[in-house]
Short mmCIF file of C-alpha atoms in Angstrom, two decimals:
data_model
loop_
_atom_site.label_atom_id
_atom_site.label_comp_id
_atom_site.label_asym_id
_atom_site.label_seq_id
_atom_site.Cartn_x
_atom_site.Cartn_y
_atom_site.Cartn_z
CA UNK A 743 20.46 -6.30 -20.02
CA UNK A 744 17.71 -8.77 -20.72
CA UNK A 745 14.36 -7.95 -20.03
CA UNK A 746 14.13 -11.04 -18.34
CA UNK A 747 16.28 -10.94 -15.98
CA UNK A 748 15.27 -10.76 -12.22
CA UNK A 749 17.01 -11.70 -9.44
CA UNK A 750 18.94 -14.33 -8.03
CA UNK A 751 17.54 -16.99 -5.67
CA UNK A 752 20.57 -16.43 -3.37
CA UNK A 753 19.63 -12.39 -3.48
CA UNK A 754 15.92 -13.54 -2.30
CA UNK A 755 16.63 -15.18 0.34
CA UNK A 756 18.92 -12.71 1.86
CA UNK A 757 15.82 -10.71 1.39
CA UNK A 758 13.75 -12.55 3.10
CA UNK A 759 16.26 -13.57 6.07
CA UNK A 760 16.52 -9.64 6.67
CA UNK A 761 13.28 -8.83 6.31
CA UNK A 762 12.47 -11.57 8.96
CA UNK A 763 15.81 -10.55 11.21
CA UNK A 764 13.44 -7.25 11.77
CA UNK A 765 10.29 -8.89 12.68
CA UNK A 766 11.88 -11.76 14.63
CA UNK A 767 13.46 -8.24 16.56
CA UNK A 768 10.53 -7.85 18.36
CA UNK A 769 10.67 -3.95 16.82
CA UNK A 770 8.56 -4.83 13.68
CA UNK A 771 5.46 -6.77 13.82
CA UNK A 772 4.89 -7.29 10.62
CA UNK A 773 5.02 -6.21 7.31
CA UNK A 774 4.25 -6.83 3.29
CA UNK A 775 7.16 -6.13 0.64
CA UNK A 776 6.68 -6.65 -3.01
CA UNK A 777 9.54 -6.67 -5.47
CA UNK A 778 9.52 -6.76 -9.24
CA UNK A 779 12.16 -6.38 -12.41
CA UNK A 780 11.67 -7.58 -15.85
CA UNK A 781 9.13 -10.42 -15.49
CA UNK A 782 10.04 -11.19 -11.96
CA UNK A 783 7.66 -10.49 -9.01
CA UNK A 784 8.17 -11.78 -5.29
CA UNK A 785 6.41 -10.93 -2.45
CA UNK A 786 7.09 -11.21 1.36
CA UNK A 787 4.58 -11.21 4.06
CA UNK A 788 6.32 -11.52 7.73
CA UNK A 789 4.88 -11.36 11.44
CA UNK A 790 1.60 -9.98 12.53
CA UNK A 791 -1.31 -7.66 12.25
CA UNK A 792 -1.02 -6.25 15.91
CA UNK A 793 2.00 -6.22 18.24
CA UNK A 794 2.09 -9.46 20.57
CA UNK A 795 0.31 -11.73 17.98
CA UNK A 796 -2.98 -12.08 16.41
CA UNK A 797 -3.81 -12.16 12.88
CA UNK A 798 -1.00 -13.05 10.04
CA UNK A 799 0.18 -10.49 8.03
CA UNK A 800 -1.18 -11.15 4.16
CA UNK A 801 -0.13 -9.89 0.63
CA UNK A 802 -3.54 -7.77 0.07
CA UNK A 803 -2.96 -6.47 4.04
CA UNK A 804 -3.85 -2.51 3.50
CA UNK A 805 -1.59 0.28 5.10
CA UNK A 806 -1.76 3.89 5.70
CA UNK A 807 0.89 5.44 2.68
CA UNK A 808 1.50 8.56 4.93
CA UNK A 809 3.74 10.70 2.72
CA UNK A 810 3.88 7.78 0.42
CA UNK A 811 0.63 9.20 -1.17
CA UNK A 812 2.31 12.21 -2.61
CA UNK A 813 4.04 10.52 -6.12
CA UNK A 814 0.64 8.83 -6.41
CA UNK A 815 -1.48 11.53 -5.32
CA UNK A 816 0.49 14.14 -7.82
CA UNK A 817 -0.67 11.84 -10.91
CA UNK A 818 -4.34 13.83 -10.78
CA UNK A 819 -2.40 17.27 -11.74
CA UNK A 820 -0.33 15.74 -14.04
CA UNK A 821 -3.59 14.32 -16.13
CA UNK A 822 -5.01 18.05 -15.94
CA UNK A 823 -1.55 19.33 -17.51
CA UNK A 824 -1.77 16.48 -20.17
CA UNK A 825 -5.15 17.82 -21.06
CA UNK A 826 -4.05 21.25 -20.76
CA UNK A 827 -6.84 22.35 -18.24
CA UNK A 828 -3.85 23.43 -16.21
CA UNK A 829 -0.74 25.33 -17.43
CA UNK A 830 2.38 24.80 -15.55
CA UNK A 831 3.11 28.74 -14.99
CA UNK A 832 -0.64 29.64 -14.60
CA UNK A 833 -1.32 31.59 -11.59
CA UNK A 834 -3.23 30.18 -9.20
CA UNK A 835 -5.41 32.92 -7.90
CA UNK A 836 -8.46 32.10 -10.34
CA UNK A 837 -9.15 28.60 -8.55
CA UNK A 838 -7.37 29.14 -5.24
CA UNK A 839 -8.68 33.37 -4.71
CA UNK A 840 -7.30 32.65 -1.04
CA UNK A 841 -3.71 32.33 -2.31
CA UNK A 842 -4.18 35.58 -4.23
CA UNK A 843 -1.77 39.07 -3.14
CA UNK A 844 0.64 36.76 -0.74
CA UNK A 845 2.89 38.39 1.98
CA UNK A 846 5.68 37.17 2.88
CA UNK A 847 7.88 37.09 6.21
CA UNK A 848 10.54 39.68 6.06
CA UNK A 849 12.61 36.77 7.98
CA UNK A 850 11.34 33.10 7.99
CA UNK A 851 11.84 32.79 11.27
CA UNK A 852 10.49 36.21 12.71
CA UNK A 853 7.23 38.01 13.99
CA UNK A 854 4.08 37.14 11.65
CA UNK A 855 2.91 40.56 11.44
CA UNK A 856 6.88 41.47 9.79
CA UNK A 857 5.92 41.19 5.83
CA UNK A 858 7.03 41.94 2.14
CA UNK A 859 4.73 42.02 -0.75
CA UNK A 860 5.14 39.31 -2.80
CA UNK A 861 7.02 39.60 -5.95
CA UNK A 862 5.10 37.35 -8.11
CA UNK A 863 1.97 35.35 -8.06
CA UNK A 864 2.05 31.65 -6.93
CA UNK A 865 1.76 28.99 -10.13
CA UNK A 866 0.96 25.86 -10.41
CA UNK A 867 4.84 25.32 -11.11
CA UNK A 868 5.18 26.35 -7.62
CA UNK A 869 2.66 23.82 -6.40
CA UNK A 870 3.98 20.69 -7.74
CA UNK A 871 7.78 21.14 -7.46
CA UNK A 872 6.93 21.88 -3.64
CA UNK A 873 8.22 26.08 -3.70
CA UNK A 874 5.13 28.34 -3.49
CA UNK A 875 6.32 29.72 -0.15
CA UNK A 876 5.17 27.70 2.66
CA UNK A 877 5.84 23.82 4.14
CA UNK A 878 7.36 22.08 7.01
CA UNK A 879 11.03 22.43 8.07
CA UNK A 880 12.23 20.45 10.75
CA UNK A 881 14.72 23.08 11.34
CA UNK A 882 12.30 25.73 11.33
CA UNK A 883 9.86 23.67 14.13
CA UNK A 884 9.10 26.64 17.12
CA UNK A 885 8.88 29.31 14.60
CA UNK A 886 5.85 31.62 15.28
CA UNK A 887 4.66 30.69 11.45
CA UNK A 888 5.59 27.07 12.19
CA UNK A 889 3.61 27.48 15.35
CA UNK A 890 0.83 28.81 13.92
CA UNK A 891 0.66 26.56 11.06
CA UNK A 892 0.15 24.01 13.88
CA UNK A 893 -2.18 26.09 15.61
CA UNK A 894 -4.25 26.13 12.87
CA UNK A 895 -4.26 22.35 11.98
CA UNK A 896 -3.28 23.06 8.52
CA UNK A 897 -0.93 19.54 8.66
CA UNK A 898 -3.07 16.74 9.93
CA UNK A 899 -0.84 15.35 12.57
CA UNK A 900 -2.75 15.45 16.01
CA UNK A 901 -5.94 15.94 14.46
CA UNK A 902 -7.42 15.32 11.28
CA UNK A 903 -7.85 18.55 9.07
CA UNK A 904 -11.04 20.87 8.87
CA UNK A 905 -12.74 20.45 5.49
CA UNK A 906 -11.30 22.32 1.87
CA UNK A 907 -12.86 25.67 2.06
CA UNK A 908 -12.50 25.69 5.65
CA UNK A 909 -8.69 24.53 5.55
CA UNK A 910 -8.26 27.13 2.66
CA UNK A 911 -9.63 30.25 4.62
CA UNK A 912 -6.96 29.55 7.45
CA UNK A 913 -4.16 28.90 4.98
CA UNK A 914 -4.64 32.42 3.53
CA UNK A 915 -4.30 33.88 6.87
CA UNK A 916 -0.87 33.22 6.88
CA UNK A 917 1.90 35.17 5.15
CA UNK A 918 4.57 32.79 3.22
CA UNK A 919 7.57 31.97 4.68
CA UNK A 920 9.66 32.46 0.94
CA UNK A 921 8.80 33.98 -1.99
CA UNK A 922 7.07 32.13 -4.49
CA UNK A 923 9.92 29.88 -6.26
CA UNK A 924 12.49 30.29 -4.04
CA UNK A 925 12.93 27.32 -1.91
CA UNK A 926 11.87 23.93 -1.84
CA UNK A 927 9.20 23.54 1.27
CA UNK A 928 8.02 20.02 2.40
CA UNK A 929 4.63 18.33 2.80
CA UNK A 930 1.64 21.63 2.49
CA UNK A 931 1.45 22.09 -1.29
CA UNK A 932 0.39 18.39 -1.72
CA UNK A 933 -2.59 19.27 0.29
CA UNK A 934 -3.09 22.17 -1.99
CA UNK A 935 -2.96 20.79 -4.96
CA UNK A 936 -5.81 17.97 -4.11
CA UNK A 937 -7.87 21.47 -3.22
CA UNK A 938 -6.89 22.91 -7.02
CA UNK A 939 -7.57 19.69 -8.87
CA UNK A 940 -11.06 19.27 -7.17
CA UNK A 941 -11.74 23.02 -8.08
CA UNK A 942 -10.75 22.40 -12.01
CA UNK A 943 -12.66 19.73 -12.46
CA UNK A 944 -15.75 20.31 -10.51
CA UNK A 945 -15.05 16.45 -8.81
CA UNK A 946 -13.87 15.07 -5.13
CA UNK A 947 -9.85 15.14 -5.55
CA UNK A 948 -10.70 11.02 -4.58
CA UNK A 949 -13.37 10.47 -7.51
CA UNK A 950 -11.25 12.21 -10.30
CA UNK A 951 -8.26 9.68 -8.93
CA UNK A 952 -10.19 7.17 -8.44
CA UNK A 953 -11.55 7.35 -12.09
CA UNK A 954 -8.12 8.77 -14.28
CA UNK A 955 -5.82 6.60 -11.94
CA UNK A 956 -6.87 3.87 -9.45
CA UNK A 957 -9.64 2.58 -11.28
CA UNK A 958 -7.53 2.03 -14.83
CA UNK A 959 -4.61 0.78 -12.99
CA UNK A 960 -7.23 -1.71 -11.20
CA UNK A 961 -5.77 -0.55 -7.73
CA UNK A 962 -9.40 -1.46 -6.17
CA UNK A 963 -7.64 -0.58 -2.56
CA UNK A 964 -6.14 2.70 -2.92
CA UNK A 965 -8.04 5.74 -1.34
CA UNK A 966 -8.94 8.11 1.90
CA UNK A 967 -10.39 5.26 3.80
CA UNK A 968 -11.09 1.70 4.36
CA UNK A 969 -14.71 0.81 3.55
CA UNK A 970 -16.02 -1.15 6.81
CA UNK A 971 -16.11 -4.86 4.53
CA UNK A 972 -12.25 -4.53 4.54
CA UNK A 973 -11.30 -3.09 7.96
CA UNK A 974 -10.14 -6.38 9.14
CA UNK A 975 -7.16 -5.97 6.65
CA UNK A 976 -5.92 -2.75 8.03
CA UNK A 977 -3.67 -3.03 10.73
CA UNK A 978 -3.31 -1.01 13.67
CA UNK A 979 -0.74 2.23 13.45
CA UNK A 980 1.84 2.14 15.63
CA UNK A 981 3.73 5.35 17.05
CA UNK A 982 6.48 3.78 19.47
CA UNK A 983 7.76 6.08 22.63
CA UNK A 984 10.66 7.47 20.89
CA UNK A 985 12.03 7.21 24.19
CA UNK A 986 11.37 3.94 26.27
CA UNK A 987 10.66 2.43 22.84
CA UNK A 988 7.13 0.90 24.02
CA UNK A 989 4.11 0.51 21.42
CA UNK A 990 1.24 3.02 21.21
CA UNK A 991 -1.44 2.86 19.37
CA UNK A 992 -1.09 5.94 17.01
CA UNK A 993 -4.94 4.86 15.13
CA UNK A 994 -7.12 1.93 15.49
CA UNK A 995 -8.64 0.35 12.75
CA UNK A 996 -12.02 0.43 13.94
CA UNK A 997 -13.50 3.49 14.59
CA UNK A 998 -9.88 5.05 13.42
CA UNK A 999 -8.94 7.98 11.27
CA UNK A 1000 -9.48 5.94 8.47
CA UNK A 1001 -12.30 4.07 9.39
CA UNK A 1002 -14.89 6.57 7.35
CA UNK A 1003 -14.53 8.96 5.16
CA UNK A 1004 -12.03 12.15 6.22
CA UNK A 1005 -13.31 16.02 5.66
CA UNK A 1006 -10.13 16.75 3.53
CA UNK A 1007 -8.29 14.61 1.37
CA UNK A 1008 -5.06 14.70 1.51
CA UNK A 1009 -2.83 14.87 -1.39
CA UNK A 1010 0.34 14.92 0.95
CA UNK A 1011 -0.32 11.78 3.30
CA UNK A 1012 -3.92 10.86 3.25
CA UNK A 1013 -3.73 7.50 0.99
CA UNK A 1014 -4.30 3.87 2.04
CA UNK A 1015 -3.25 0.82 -0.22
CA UNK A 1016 -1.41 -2.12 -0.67
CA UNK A 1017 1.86 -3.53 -2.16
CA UNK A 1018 -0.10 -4.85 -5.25
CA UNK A 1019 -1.52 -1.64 -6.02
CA UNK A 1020 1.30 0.25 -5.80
CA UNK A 1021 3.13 -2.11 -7.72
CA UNK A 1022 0.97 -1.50 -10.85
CA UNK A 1023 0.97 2.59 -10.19
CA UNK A 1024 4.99 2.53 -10.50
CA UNK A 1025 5.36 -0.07 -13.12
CA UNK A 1026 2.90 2.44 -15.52
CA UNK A 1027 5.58 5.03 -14.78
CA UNK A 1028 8.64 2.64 -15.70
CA UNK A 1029 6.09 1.89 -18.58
CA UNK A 1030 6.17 5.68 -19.64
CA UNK A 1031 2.32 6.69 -18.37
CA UNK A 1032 0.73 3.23 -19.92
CA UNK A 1033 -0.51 0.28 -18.48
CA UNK A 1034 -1.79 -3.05 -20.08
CA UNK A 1035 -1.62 -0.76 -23.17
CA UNK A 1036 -3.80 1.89 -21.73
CA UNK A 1037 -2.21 5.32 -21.40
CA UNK A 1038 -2.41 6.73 -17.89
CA UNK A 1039 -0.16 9.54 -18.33
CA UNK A 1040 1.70 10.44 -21.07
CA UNK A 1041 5.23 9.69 -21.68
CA UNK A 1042 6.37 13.35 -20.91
CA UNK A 1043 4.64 14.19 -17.79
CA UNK A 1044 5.86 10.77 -16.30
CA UNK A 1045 9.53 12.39 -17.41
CA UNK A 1046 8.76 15.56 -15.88
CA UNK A 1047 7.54 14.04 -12.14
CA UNK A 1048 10.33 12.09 -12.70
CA UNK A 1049 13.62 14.55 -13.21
CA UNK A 1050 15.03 16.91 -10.55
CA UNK A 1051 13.10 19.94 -11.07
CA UNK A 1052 14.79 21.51 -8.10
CA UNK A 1053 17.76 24.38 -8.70
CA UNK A 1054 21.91 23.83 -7.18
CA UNK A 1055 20.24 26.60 -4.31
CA UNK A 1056 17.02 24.59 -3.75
CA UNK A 1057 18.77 21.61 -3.67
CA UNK A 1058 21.59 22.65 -1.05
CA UNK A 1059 18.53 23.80 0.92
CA UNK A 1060 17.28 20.26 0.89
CA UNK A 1061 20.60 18.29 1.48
CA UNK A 1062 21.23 20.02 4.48
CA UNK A 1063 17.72 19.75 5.81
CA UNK A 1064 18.27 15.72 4.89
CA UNK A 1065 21.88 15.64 6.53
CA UNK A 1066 21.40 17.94 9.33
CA UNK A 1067 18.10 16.69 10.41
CA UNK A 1068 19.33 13.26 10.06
CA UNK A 1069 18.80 12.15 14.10
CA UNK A 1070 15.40 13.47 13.64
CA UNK A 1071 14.39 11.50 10.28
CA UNK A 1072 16.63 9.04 10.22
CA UNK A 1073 18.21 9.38 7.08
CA UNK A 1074 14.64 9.34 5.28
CA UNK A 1075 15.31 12.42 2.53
CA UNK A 1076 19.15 12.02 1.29
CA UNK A 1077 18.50 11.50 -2.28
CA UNK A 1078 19.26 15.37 -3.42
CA UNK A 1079 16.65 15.87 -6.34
CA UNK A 1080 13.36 16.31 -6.40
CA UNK A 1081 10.90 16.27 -9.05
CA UNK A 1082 7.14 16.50 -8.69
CA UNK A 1083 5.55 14.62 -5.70
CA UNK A 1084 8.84 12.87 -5.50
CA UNK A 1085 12.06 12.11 -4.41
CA UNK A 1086 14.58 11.67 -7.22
CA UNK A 1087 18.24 10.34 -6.48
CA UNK A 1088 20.86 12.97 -7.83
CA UNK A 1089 23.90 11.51 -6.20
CA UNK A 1090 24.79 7.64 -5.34
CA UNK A 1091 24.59 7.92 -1.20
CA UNK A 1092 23.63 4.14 -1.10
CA UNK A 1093 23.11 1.09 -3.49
CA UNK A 1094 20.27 2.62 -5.22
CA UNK A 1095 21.22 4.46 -9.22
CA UNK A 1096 21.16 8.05 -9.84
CA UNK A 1097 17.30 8.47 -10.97
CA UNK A 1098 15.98 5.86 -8.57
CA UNK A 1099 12.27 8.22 -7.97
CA UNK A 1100 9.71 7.51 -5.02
CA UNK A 1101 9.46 8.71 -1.47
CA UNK A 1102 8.90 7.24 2.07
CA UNK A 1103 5.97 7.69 4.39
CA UNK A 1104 6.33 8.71 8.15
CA UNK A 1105 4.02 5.43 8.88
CA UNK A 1106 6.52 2.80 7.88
CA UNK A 1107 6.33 3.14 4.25
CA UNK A 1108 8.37 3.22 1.25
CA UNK A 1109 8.01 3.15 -2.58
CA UNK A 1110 10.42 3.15 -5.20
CA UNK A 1111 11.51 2.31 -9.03
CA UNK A 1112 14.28 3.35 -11.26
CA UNK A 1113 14.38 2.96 -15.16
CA UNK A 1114 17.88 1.43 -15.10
CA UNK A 1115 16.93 -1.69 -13.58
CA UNK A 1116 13.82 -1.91 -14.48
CA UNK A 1117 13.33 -2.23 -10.71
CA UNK A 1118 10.15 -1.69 -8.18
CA UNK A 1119 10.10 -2.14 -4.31
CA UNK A 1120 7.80 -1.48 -2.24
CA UNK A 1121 7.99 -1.80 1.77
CA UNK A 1122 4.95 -1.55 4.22
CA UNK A 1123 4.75 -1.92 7.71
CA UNK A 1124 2.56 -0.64 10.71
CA UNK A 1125 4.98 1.14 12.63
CA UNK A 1126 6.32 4.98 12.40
CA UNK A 1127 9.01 6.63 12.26
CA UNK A 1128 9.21 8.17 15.94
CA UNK A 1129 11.98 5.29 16.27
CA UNK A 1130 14.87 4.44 14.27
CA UNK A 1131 13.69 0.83 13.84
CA UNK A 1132 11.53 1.28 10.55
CA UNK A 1133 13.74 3.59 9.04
CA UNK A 1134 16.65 0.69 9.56
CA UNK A 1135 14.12 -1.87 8.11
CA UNK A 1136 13.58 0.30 4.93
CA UNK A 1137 17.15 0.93 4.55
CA UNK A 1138 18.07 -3.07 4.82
CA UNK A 1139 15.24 -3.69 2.51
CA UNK A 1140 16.35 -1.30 0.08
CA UNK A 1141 20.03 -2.67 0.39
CA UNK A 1142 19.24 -6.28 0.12
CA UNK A 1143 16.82 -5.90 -2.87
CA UNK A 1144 19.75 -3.93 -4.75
CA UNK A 1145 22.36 -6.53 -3.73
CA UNK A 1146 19.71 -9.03 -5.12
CA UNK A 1147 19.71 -7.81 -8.80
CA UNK A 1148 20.95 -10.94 -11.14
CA UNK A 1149 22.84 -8.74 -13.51
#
């Protein structure tokens, strides 16, 4: 394959008919994709700001990544490990203490006061490949741990979360729901980590991104928040009534939750950015960790995050959760693998290659590449996933940008 080849005028304007089909739906207000292979970038920005109008929808429009953070997010332990100030089976105890001598439910699913020791420490390893023990489980929601992981506000979703040490002490109130290792758990290490790598290196977990990541990569609109000069370009967040279908507001822009600064920062879905800056954060990994020549990441921690980390047992764990919760998250998850911070396909369930890496975001977001192709998409929109229409959108974008490839 030549490195120059893109895609096909024919391909791009099925894109764009598609993409437009959704908007002109009345379900989508608007939205910004970006595609690139070889030398080839195009860029689509349909409908509006708001629903019923206003404002255009523009290229540098800024979104909230929601889980889309986490393969971005995961690149500040991955720069620790290339400098060795982490160690992949390191326990964790001497930054986190409050992670030290874990219980752990006797049954996942039963009383929290029914424990096991631990049989092992937690690790870093257990941290970034998403099994030190605890996570959500949409088949485990009404659980008294899941209940009191709620309870506690440990996962951001009503309200935003209580500061680090704060959000630390409660987490290490809580027994683990596995033993360290044993099963792949969604969404609460992220937040972890961003904890660890702010311990290690005496920084924010934003400010050692924003200077080993964002900053190199020149992603000048990646971060917690919006600074108030560019809240015009953030669109409201939309959470539609999953069951009459009718637009909420889910967060303004002014005065929103990301409006000013938040108390944590969230590894696992606290990000805002744009299609350009993502762009250039998954071209350095098709680029093997460098950018414009500069090295981000070297070439084997890119092809660690990269590779199914996950075991046959931990992976049957998560292909059920994907197929059996499928009404719930419409499809979002049926890749197989997982690496760290990151989806990575392990069988061919749609157009997309085995190895295809990125994730989706429970905002309307979605980010991937894949080495074969040389390919990057990246799809953002203001509405979430408590309907099936985004999920649909991502799916047709996904399709039509594969079906676009000029081979």
């Amino acid at each position: 394959m030549g490195t120059n080849n893109g895609f096909t005028d024919k391909g791009l304007r099925r894109v764009h008919d598609v993409l437009e089909r959704h908007v002109e739906s009345g379900k989508i207000p608007g939205l910004v994709a970006l595609v690139s292979r070889g030398g080839q970038t195009h860029v689509e920005a349909i409908g509006t700001m708001s629903h019923g109008g206003g404002a255009p929808m523009r290229r540098d429009t800024i979104f909230r990544m929601a889980s889309t953070s986490k393969p971005v997010a995961m690149a500040a332990a991955m720069v620790l490990l290339d400098e060795c100030r982490l160690r992949l089976d390191d326990r964790v105890d001497p930054w986190l203490p409050e992670l030290a001598d874990r219980r752990v439910l006797k049954s996942y699913d039963g009383p929290l006061d029914e424990t096991v020791p631990a049989r092992r420490p937690i690790t870093v390893r257990d941290l970034l490949n998403s099994t030190f023990g605890l996570g959500m489980d949409l088949t485990s929601i009404g659980t008294p741990i899941m209940n009191q992981i709620f309870e506690l506000n440990l996962i951001g979703h009503a309200a935003p979360q209580p500061e680090p040490e704060e959000w630390m002490r409660r987490l290490g109130t809580l027994p683990l729901m596995h033993q360290p290792g044993a099963q792949w758990q969604y969404q609460i290490s992220h937040d972890v980590i961003g904890v660890l790598v702010a311990r290690v290196t005496g920084q924010t977990y934003e400010k050692f991104l924003s200077e080993r990541v964002f900053e190199p990569l020149g992603m000048k609109d990646t971060g917690f928040h919006v600074p108030a000069g560019k809240i015009d370009r953030l669109p409201p967040s939309y959470a539609p009534d999953p069951q009459t279908g009718e637009f909420t507001v889910w967060d303004p822009a002014e005065g929103g939750r990301f409006s000013a600064p938040p108390a944590f920062q969230g590894g696992g879905g606290g990000l805002v950015s744009t299609v350009d800056d993502y762009h250039a954060y998954f071209r350095m990994l098709l680029n093997h960790g460098t950018h414009n020549g500069d090295r981000i990441l070297s070439r084997p921690a890119v092809e660690l995050m990269t590779t199914n980390c996950l075991t046959p047992e931990q992976q049957a764990t998560r292909t059920d959760l994907a197929k059996n919760a499928v009404h719930v998250s419409f499809g979002q998850g049926q890749q197989g693998g997982w690496g760290f911070g990151m989806a990575v396909r392990t069988y061919r369930g749609d157009y997309a290659p085995l190895g295809q890496f990125g994730w989706d975001g429970g905002t309307g977001t979605t980010a991937y590449a894949d080495r074969d192709n040389q390919l990057t998409g990246v799809l953002l929109t203001q509405v979430g996933l408590t309907v099936p229409d985004p999920a649909q959108l991502i799916h047709d974008f996904w399709t039509t940008v594969y079906q676009a490839i000029e081979d």
